[in-house]
XYZ file of C-alpha atoms in Angstrom:
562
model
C -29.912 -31.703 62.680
C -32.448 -31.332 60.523
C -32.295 -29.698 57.009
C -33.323 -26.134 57.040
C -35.495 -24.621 54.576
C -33.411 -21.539 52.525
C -30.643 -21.710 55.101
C -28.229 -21.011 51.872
C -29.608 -17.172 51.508
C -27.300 -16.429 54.398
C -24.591 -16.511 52.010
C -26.397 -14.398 48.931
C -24.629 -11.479 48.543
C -26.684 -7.709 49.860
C -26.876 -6.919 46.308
C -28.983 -10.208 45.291
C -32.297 -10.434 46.327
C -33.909 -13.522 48.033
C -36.681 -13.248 45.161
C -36.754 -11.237 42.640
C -39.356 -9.639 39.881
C -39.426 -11.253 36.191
C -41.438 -9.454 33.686
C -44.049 -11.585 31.959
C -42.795 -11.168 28.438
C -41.744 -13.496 25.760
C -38.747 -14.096 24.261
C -38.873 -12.294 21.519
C -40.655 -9.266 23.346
C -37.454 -9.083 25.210
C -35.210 -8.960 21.530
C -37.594 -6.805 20.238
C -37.557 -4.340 23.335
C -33.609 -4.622 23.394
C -33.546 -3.665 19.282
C -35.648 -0.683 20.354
C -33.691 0.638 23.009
C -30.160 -0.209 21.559
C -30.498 -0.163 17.642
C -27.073 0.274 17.028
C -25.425 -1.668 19.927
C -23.776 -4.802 18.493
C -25.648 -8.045 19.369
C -22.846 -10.209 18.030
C -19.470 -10.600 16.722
C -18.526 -14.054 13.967
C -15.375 -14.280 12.831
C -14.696 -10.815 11.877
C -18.818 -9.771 10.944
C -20.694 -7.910 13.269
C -24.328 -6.921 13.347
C -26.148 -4.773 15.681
C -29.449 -5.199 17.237
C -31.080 -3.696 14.992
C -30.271 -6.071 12.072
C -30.838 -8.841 14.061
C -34.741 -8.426 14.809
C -34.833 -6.974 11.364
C -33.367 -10.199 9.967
C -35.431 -12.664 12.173
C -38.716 -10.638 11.433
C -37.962 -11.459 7.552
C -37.292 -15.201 8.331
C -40.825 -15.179 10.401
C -42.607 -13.719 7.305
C -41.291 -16.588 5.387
C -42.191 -19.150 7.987
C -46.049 -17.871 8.038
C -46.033 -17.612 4.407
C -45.003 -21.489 3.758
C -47.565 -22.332 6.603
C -45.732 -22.719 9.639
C -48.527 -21.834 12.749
C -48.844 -21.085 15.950
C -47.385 -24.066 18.076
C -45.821 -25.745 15.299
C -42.385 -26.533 15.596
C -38.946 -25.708 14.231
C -35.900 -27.617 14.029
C -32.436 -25.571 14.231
C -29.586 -27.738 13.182
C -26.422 -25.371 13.470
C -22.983 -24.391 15.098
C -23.207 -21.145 17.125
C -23.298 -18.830 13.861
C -25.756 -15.489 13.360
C -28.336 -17.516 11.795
C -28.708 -19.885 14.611
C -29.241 -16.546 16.159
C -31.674 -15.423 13.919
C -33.476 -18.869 13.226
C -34.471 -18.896 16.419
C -35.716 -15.909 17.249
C -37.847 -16.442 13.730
C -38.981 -19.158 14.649
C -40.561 -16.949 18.385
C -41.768 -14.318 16.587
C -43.317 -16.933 14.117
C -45.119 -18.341 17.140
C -43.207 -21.930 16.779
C -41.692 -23.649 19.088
C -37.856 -24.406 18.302
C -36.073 -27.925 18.828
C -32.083 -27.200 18.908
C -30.627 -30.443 16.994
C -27.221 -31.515 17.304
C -25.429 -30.619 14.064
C -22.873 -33.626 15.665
C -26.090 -36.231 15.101
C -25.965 -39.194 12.855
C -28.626 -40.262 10.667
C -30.951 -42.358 13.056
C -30.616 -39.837 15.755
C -31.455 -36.888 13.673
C -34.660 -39.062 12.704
C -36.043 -40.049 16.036
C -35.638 -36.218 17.266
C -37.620 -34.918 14.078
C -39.919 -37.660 14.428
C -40.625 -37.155 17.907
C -41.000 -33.624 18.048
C -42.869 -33.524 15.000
C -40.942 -30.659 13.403
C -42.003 -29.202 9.842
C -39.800 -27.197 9.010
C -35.415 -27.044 9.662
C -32.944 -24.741 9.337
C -29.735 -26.635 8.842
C -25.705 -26.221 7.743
C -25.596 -27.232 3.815
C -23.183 -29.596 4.796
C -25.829 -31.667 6.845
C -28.407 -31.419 3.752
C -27.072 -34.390 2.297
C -28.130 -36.239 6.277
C -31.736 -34.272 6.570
C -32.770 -35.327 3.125
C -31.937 -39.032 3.853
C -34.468 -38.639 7.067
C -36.947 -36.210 5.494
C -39.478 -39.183 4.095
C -39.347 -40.706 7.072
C -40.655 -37.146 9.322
C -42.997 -34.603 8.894
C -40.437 -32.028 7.411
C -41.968 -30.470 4.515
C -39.097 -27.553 3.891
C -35.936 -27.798 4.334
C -33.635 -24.107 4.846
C -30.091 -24.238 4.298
C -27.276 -21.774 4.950
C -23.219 -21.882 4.799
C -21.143 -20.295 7.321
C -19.834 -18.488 4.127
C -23.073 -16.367 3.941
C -21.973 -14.633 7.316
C -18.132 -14.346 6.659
C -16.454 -10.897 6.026
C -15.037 -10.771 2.643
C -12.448 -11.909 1.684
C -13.124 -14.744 3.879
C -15.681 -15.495 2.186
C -14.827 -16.141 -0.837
C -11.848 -18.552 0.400
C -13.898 -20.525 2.720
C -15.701 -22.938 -0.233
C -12.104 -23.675 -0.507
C -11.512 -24.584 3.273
C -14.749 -26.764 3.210
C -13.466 -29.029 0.703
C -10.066 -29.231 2.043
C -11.702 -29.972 5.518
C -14.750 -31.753 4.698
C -13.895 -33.406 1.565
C -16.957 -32.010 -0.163
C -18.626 -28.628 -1.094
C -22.386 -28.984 -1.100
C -24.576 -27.263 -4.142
C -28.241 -26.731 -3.072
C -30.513 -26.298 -5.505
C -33.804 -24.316 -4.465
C -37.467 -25.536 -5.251
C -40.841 -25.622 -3.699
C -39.444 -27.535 -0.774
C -35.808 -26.342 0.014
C -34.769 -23.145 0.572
C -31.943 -20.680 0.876
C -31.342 -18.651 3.910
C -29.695 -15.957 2.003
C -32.225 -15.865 -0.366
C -35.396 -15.479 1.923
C -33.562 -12.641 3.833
C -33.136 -10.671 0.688
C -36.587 -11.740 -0.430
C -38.792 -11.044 2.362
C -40.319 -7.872 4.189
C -39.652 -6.995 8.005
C -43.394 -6.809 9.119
C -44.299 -6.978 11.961
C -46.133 -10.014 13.346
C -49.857 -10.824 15.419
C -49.441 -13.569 16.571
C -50.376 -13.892 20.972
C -47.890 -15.816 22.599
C -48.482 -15.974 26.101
C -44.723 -15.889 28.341
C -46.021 -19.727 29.750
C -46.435 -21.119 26.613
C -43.746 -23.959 25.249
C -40.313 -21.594 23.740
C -38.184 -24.820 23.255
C -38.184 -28.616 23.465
C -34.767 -29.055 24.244
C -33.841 -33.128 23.403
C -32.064 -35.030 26.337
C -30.898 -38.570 27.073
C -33.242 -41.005 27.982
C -32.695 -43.518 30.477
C -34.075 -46.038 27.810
C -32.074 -45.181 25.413
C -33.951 -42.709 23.269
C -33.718 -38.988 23.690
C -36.615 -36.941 24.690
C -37.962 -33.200 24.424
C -37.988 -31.502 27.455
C -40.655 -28.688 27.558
C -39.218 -25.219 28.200
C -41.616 -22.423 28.915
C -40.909 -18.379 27.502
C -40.565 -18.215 31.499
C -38.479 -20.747 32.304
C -35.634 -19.292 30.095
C -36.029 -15.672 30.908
C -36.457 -16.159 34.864
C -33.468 -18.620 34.646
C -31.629 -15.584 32.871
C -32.460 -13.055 35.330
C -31.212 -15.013 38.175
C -27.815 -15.622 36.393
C -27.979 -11.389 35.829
C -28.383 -11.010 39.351
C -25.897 -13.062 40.440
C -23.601 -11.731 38.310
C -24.405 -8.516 40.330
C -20.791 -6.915 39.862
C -21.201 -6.693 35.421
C -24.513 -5.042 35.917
C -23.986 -1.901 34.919
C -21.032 -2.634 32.542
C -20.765 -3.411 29.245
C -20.453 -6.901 28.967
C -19.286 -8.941 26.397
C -20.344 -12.759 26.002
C -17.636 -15.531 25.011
C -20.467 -18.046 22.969
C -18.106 -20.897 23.109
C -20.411 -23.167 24.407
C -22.778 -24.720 21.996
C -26.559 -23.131 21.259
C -28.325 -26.938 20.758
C -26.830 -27.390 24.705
C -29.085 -25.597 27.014
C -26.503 -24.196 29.487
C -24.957 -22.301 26.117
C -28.039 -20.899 25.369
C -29.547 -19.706 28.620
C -26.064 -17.826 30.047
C -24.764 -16.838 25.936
C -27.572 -16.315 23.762
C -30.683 -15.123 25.900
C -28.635 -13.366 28.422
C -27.595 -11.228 25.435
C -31.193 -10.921 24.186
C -32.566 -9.871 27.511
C -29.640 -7.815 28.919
C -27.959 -5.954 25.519
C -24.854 -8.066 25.778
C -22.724 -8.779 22.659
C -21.796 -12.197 22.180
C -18.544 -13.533 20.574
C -19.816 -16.341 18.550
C -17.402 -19.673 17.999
C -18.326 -22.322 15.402
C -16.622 -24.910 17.072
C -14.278 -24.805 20.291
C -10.417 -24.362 19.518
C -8.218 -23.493 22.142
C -6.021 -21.625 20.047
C -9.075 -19.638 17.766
C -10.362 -19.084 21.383
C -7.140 -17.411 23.276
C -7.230 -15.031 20.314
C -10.586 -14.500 20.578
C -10.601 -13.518 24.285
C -7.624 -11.265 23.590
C -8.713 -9.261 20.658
C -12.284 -9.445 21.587
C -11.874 -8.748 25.134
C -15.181 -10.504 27.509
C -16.249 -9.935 30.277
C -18.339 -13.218 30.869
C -17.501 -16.639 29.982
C -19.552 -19.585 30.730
C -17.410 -23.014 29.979
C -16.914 -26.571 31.054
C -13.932 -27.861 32.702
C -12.858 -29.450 29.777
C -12.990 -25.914 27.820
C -10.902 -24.123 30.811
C -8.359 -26.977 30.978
C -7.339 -26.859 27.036
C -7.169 -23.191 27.514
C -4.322 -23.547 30.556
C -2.769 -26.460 28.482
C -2.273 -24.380 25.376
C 1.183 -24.227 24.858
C 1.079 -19.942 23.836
C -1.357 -19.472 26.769
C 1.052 -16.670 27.837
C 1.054 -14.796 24.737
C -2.695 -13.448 25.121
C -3.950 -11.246 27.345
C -7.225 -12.710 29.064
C -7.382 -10.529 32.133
C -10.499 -9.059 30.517
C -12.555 -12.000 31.956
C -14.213 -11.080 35.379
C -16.481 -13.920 36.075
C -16.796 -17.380 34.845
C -19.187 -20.208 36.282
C -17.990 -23.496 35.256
C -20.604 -26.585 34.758
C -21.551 -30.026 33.217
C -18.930 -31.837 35.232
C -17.018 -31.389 38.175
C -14.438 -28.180 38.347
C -11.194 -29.361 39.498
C -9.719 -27.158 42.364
C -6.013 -26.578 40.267
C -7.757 -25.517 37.278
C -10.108 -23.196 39.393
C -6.616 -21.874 40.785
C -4.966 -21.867 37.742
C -7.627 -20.293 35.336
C -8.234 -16.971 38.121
C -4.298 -17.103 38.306
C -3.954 -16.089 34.233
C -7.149 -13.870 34.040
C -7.644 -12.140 37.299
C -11.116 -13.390 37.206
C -13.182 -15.368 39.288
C -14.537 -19.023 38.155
C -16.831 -20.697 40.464
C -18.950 -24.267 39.721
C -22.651 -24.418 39.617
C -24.992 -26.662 38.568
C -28.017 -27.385 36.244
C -29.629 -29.991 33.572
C -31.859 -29.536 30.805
C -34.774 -29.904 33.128
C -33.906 -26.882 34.946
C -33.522 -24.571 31.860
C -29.428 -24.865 32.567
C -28.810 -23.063 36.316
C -30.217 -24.010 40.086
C -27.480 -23.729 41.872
C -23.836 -22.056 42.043
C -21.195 -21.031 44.137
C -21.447 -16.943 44.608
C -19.163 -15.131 42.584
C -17.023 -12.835 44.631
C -18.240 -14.141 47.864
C -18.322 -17.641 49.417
C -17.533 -20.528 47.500
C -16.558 -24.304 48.476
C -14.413 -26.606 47.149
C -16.584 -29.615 45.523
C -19.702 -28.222 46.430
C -21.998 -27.146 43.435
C -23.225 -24.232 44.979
C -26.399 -22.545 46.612
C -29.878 -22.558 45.237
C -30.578 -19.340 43.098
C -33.109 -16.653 43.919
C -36.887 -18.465 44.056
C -35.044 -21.536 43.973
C -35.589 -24.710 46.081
C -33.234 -27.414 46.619
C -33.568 -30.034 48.759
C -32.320 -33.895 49.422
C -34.662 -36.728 49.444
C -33.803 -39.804 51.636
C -32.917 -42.796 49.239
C -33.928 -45.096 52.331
C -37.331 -43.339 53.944
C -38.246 -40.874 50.402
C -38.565 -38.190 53.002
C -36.165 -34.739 53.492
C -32.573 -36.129 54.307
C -30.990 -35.093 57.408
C -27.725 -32.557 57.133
C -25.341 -34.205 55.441
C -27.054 -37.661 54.417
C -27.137 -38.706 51.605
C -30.098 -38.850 49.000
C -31.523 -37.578 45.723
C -31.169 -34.158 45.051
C -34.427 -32.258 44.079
C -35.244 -28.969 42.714
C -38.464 -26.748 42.659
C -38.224 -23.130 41.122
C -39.760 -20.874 37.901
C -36.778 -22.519 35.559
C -37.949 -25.731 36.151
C -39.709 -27.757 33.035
C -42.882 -28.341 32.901
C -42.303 -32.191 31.932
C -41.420 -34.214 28.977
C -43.168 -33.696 25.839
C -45.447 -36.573 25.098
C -43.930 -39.024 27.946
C -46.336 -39.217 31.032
C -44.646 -42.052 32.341
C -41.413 -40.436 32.615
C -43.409 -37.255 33.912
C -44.597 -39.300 36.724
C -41.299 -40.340 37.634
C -39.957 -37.355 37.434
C -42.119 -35.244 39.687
C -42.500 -35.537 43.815
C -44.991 -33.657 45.317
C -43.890 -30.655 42.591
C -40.123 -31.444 43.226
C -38.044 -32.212 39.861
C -36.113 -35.253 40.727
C -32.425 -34.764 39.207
C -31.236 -38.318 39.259
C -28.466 -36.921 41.227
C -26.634 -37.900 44.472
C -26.104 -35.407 47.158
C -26.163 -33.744 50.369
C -26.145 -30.450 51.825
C -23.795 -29.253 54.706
C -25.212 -27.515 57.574
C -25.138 -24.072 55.892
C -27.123 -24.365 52.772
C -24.258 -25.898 50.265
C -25.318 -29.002 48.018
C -22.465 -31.618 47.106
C -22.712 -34.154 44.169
C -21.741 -37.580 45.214
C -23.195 -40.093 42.393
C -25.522 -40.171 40.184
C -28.405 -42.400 40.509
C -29.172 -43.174 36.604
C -25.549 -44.216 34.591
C -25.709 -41.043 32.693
C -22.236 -40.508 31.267
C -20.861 -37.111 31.389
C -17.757 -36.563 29.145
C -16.225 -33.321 28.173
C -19.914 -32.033 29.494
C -21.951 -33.651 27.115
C -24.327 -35.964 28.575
C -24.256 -40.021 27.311
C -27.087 -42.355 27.973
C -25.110 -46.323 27.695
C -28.064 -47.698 26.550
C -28.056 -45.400 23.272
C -24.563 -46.787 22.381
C -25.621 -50.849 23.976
C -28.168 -50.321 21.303
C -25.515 -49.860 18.474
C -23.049 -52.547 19.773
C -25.751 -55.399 19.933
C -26.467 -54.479 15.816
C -23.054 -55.813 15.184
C -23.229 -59.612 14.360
C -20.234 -60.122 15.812
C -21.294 -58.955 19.433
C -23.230 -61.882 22.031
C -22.447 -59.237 25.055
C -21.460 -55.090 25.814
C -21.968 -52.777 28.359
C -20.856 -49.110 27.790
C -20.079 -47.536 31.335
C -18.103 -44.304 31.979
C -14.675 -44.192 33.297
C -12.516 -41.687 34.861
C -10.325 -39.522 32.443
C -7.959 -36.444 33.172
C -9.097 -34.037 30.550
C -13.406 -35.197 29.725
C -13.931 -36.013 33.300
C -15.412 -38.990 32.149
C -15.371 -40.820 28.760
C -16.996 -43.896 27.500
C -15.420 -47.510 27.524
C -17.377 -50.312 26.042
C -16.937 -54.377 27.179
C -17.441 -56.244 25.031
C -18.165 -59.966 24.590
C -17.765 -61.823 21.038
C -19.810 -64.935 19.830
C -17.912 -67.991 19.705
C -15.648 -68.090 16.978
C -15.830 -64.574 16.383
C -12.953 -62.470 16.141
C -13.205 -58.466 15.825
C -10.777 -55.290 16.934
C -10.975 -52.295 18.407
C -10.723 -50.398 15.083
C -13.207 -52.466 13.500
C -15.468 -51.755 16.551
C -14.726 -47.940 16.161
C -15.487 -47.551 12.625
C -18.833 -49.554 13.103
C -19.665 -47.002 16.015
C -18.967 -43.812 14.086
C -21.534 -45.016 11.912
C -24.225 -44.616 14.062
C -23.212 -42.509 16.865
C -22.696 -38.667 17.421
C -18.332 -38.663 17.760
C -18.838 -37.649 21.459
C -20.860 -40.786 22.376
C -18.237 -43.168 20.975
C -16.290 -45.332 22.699
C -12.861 -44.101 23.558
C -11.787 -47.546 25.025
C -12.988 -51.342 24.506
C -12.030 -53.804 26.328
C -12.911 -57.575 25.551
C -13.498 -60.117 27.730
C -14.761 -63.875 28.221
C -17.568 -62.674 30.396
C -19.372 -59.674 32.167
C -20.709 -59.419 35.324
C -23.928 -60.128 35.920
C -26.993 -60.645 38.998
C -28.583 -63.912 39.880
C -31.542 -63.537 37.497
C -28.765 -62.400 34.435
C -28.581 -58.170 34.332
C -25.246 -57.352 33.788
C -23.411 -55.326 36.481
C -22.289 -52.272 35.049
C -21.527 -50.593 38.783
C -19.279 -53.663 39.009
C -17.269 -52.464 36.384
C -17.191 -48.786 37.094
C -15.731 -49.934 40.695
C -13.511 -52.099 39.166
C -11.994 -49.114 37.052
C -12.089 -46.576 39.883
C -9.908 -49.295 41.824
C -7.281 -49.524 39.007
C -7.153 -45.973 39.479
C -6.556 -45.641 43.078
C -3.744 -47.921 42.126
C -2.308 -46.192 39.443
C -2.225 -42.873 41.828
């Protein structure tokens, strides 16, 4: 049996259409249309400080002004280095109405990463934490940053919070940082007390570049994937529509997941912007901070990772708070285990279904429907205007039911390419297709299963990890002849990183010493969690090391284990 073309809208529910109508507008035409119609409705919610619509436009307008007046233009871009706070909020709407293009940076980034995203992207300006000054300034001669912004989760804290939290920085951080303004660097604070609300010219048409949004690179070396005004509002619509039943309620956004990942900031951040929700805003995930949250705060959606849902059911007070306020969830950046799917619907009395998405693809493709069908292992159905399909790994032509091949995906979220790599452009693309990397099939009615993935893209705790990047870092130490990073199975991350490693004769070196060299240079995610020494790796006739061999080889010590 052949595959059949949109066989999967069967299952869409009657109240989602096959296609649907997106308005050709631009980000910040949607904020600015939702601050008309909703002034006073509350846009978000940070530990304890609220601010309305209203306030927010207002405040981004200000930070826009400022951008033009330092000489930020048209197409230039922005770096935002932050957790999910309201100026990550408001930076990057700035930046939109400023005409920019944003890059979301990992505030998580070490030095040399931080430098090849600012150098690649050729930002000008960022907006970062004060406790990352001290890392931009160390990369600023080496980019094209001319001004530097800095802000302190302080500025956004109800009082008397904050006036303690200098105090909880040092304890926590060991330092507080003291920014001193000049032509160059800037206060946050300062420019939004300085500078006037006007309104701004500047033409931006809807398919013009919103965001270049940094993934891993199968080299090694991250690169900006190009994100059109359209991609990110049709990909929000879609998720709108599926979420079909909150429609006409007032919904209320948990922004757990992070605003530099793309999947946090297509379903938190411009799902609020385009659809009036209010968004509970987390610096950093804690299962604890976050029960409390979802109890006091009481959402309605909640986009997470498995990881994320898991803490939450392994919390040892997870009875104590009420989270039955939570009516639909859709789990992705790793696979959503069936007891924690039970589980998590079991304690909240809503539904959480896995879906699927990359950078690429502006977050969403596919998903399991909500209230409807679902499958177990199966990531789900193609959206509305959304094409899937499987592409023989043996012929390069449409896969028969149920074979399996590389999963591809056509639709109005999809990137236009990588900024300033044609070569990876031209691998990328088929005949208009975006080829995922991925290993699939679909069954005979429409649903699309994960079985591999054709790069060795790590995914651990649902952040993606390129070996290569941290094979890079390993082969700087001296001590190092051989090492291969591969991912490994792991209860709680899904995945997480294990490094083999071997030394140069005479050489001696331990795991510690290995781990402390790492943290050096890598984001904390991206280290190794395991290393494992050995006399030799692996390798093919003409000398490439075998890194399947090894992932095998754990996945066998598994079996055994269970």
């Amino acid at each position: 049996m052949e595959q059949v073309e949109k066989i999967w809208t069967e299952h869409y529910p009657k109240e989602v259409p096959k296609s649907l109508k997106y308005e050709e507008k631009t980000m910040q035409e949607f904020l600015k249309e939702t601050a008309s119609k909703m002034p006073e409705k509350k846009a978000l919610h940070f530990l304890g400080k609220e601010m309305t619509f209203d306030e927010l436009y207002e405040q981004a307008l200000k930070f826009a002004n400022f951008l033009k007046e330092k000489g930020f233009k048209k197409g230039d871009t922005a770096s935002i280095m932050l957790p999910n706070c309201p100026q990550s909020v408001i930076g990057y709407f700035g930046v939109f109405l400023a005409g920019g293009v944003v890059v979301q940076t990992n505030p998580l980034y070490m030095e040399r990463e931080l430098e090849h995203q600012l150098v690649d992207s050729s930002a000008t300006f960022i907006l970062c934490l004060d406790l990352l000054y001290p890392k931009v300034m160390n990369v600023k001669g080496k980019t094209k940053i001319e001004h530097i912004i800095v802000t302190s989760i302080k500025d956004y804290l109800p009082f008397p919070k904050n006036l303690i939290y200098p105090y909880i920085q040092k304890k926590q951080h060991g330092i507080v940082v003291t920014i001193e303004e000049d032509s160059n660097t800037h206060k946050l604070k300062s420019i939004l007390k300085n500078y006037e609300a006007h309104e701004l010219s500047i033409e931006v048409s809807p398919d013009e570049i919103a965001l270049l949004q940094y993934t891993g690179g199968t080299t090694g070396l991250s690169k900006g994937v190009m994100l059109t005004h359209n991609n990110l509002t049709s990909v929000t619509t879609m998720c709108h529509h599926w979420l079909y039943k909150n429609n006409d309620k007032e919904n209320i956004v948990l922004g757990i997941l992070p605003f530099f990942h793309v999947y946090g900031l297509s379903t938190v951040l411009n799902f609020s912007a385009l659809y009036g929700a209010k968004m509970i805003l987390l610096p950093k995930f804690d299962a604890g901070d976050a029960l409390k949250a979802i109890d006091k705060h009481k959402p309605t959606v909640f986009p997470g990772a498995p990881t994320i849902f898991i803490a939450l059911l392994n919390h040892p007070k997870i009875k104590d708070y009420d989270l039955t306020s939570i009516q639909a969830c859709i789990s992705g950046s790793a696979p959503l285990p069936l007891e924690v799917q039970e589980q998590f619907e079991k304690v909240s009395g809503g539904r959480l279904v896995e879906g699927y998405g990359l950078t690429e693809t502006s977050a969403v493709a596919l998903a399991n429907t909500v209230w409807e069908k679902r499958k177990l292992g199966s990531i789900g159905i193609p959206f509305p205007d959304t094409d899937g399909i499987i592409f023989s790994m043996e012929t390069g032509e449409p896969a028969k039911v149920n074979e399996i091949g590389e999963i591809a995906i056509k639709g109005p979220q999809v990137t236009q390419g990588y900024w300033n790599r044609p070569e990876e452009n031209e691998a990328s693309f088929k005949d208009g297709w975006f080829l995922t990397g991925d290993l699939g099939y679909v069954d005979e009615e429409g649903f699309f299963y994960i079985v591999d993935r054709k790069k060795d893209m790590i995914i651990a705790g649902g952040y993606n990890i390129y070996p290569r990047e941290i094979e890079e870092v390993l082969y700087e130490n001296s001590k190092i002849l051989e090492a291969v990073a591969a991912g490994v199975p792991d209860a709680y991350r899904g995945e997480t990183v294990k490094a083999y490693i071997v030394l140069k004769e005479g050489e001696e070196c331990t795991e510690e010493e290995l781990d402390a060299f790492c943290r050096k240079h890598l984001a904390a995610y991206k280290v190794p969690r395991i290393y494992e020494f050995r006399d030799e790796l692996p390798k093919t006739a003409v000398g490439k090391i075998l890194r399947r061999a090894l992932v095998d080889e754990e996945k066998e010590k598994q079996k055994k284990v269970n």
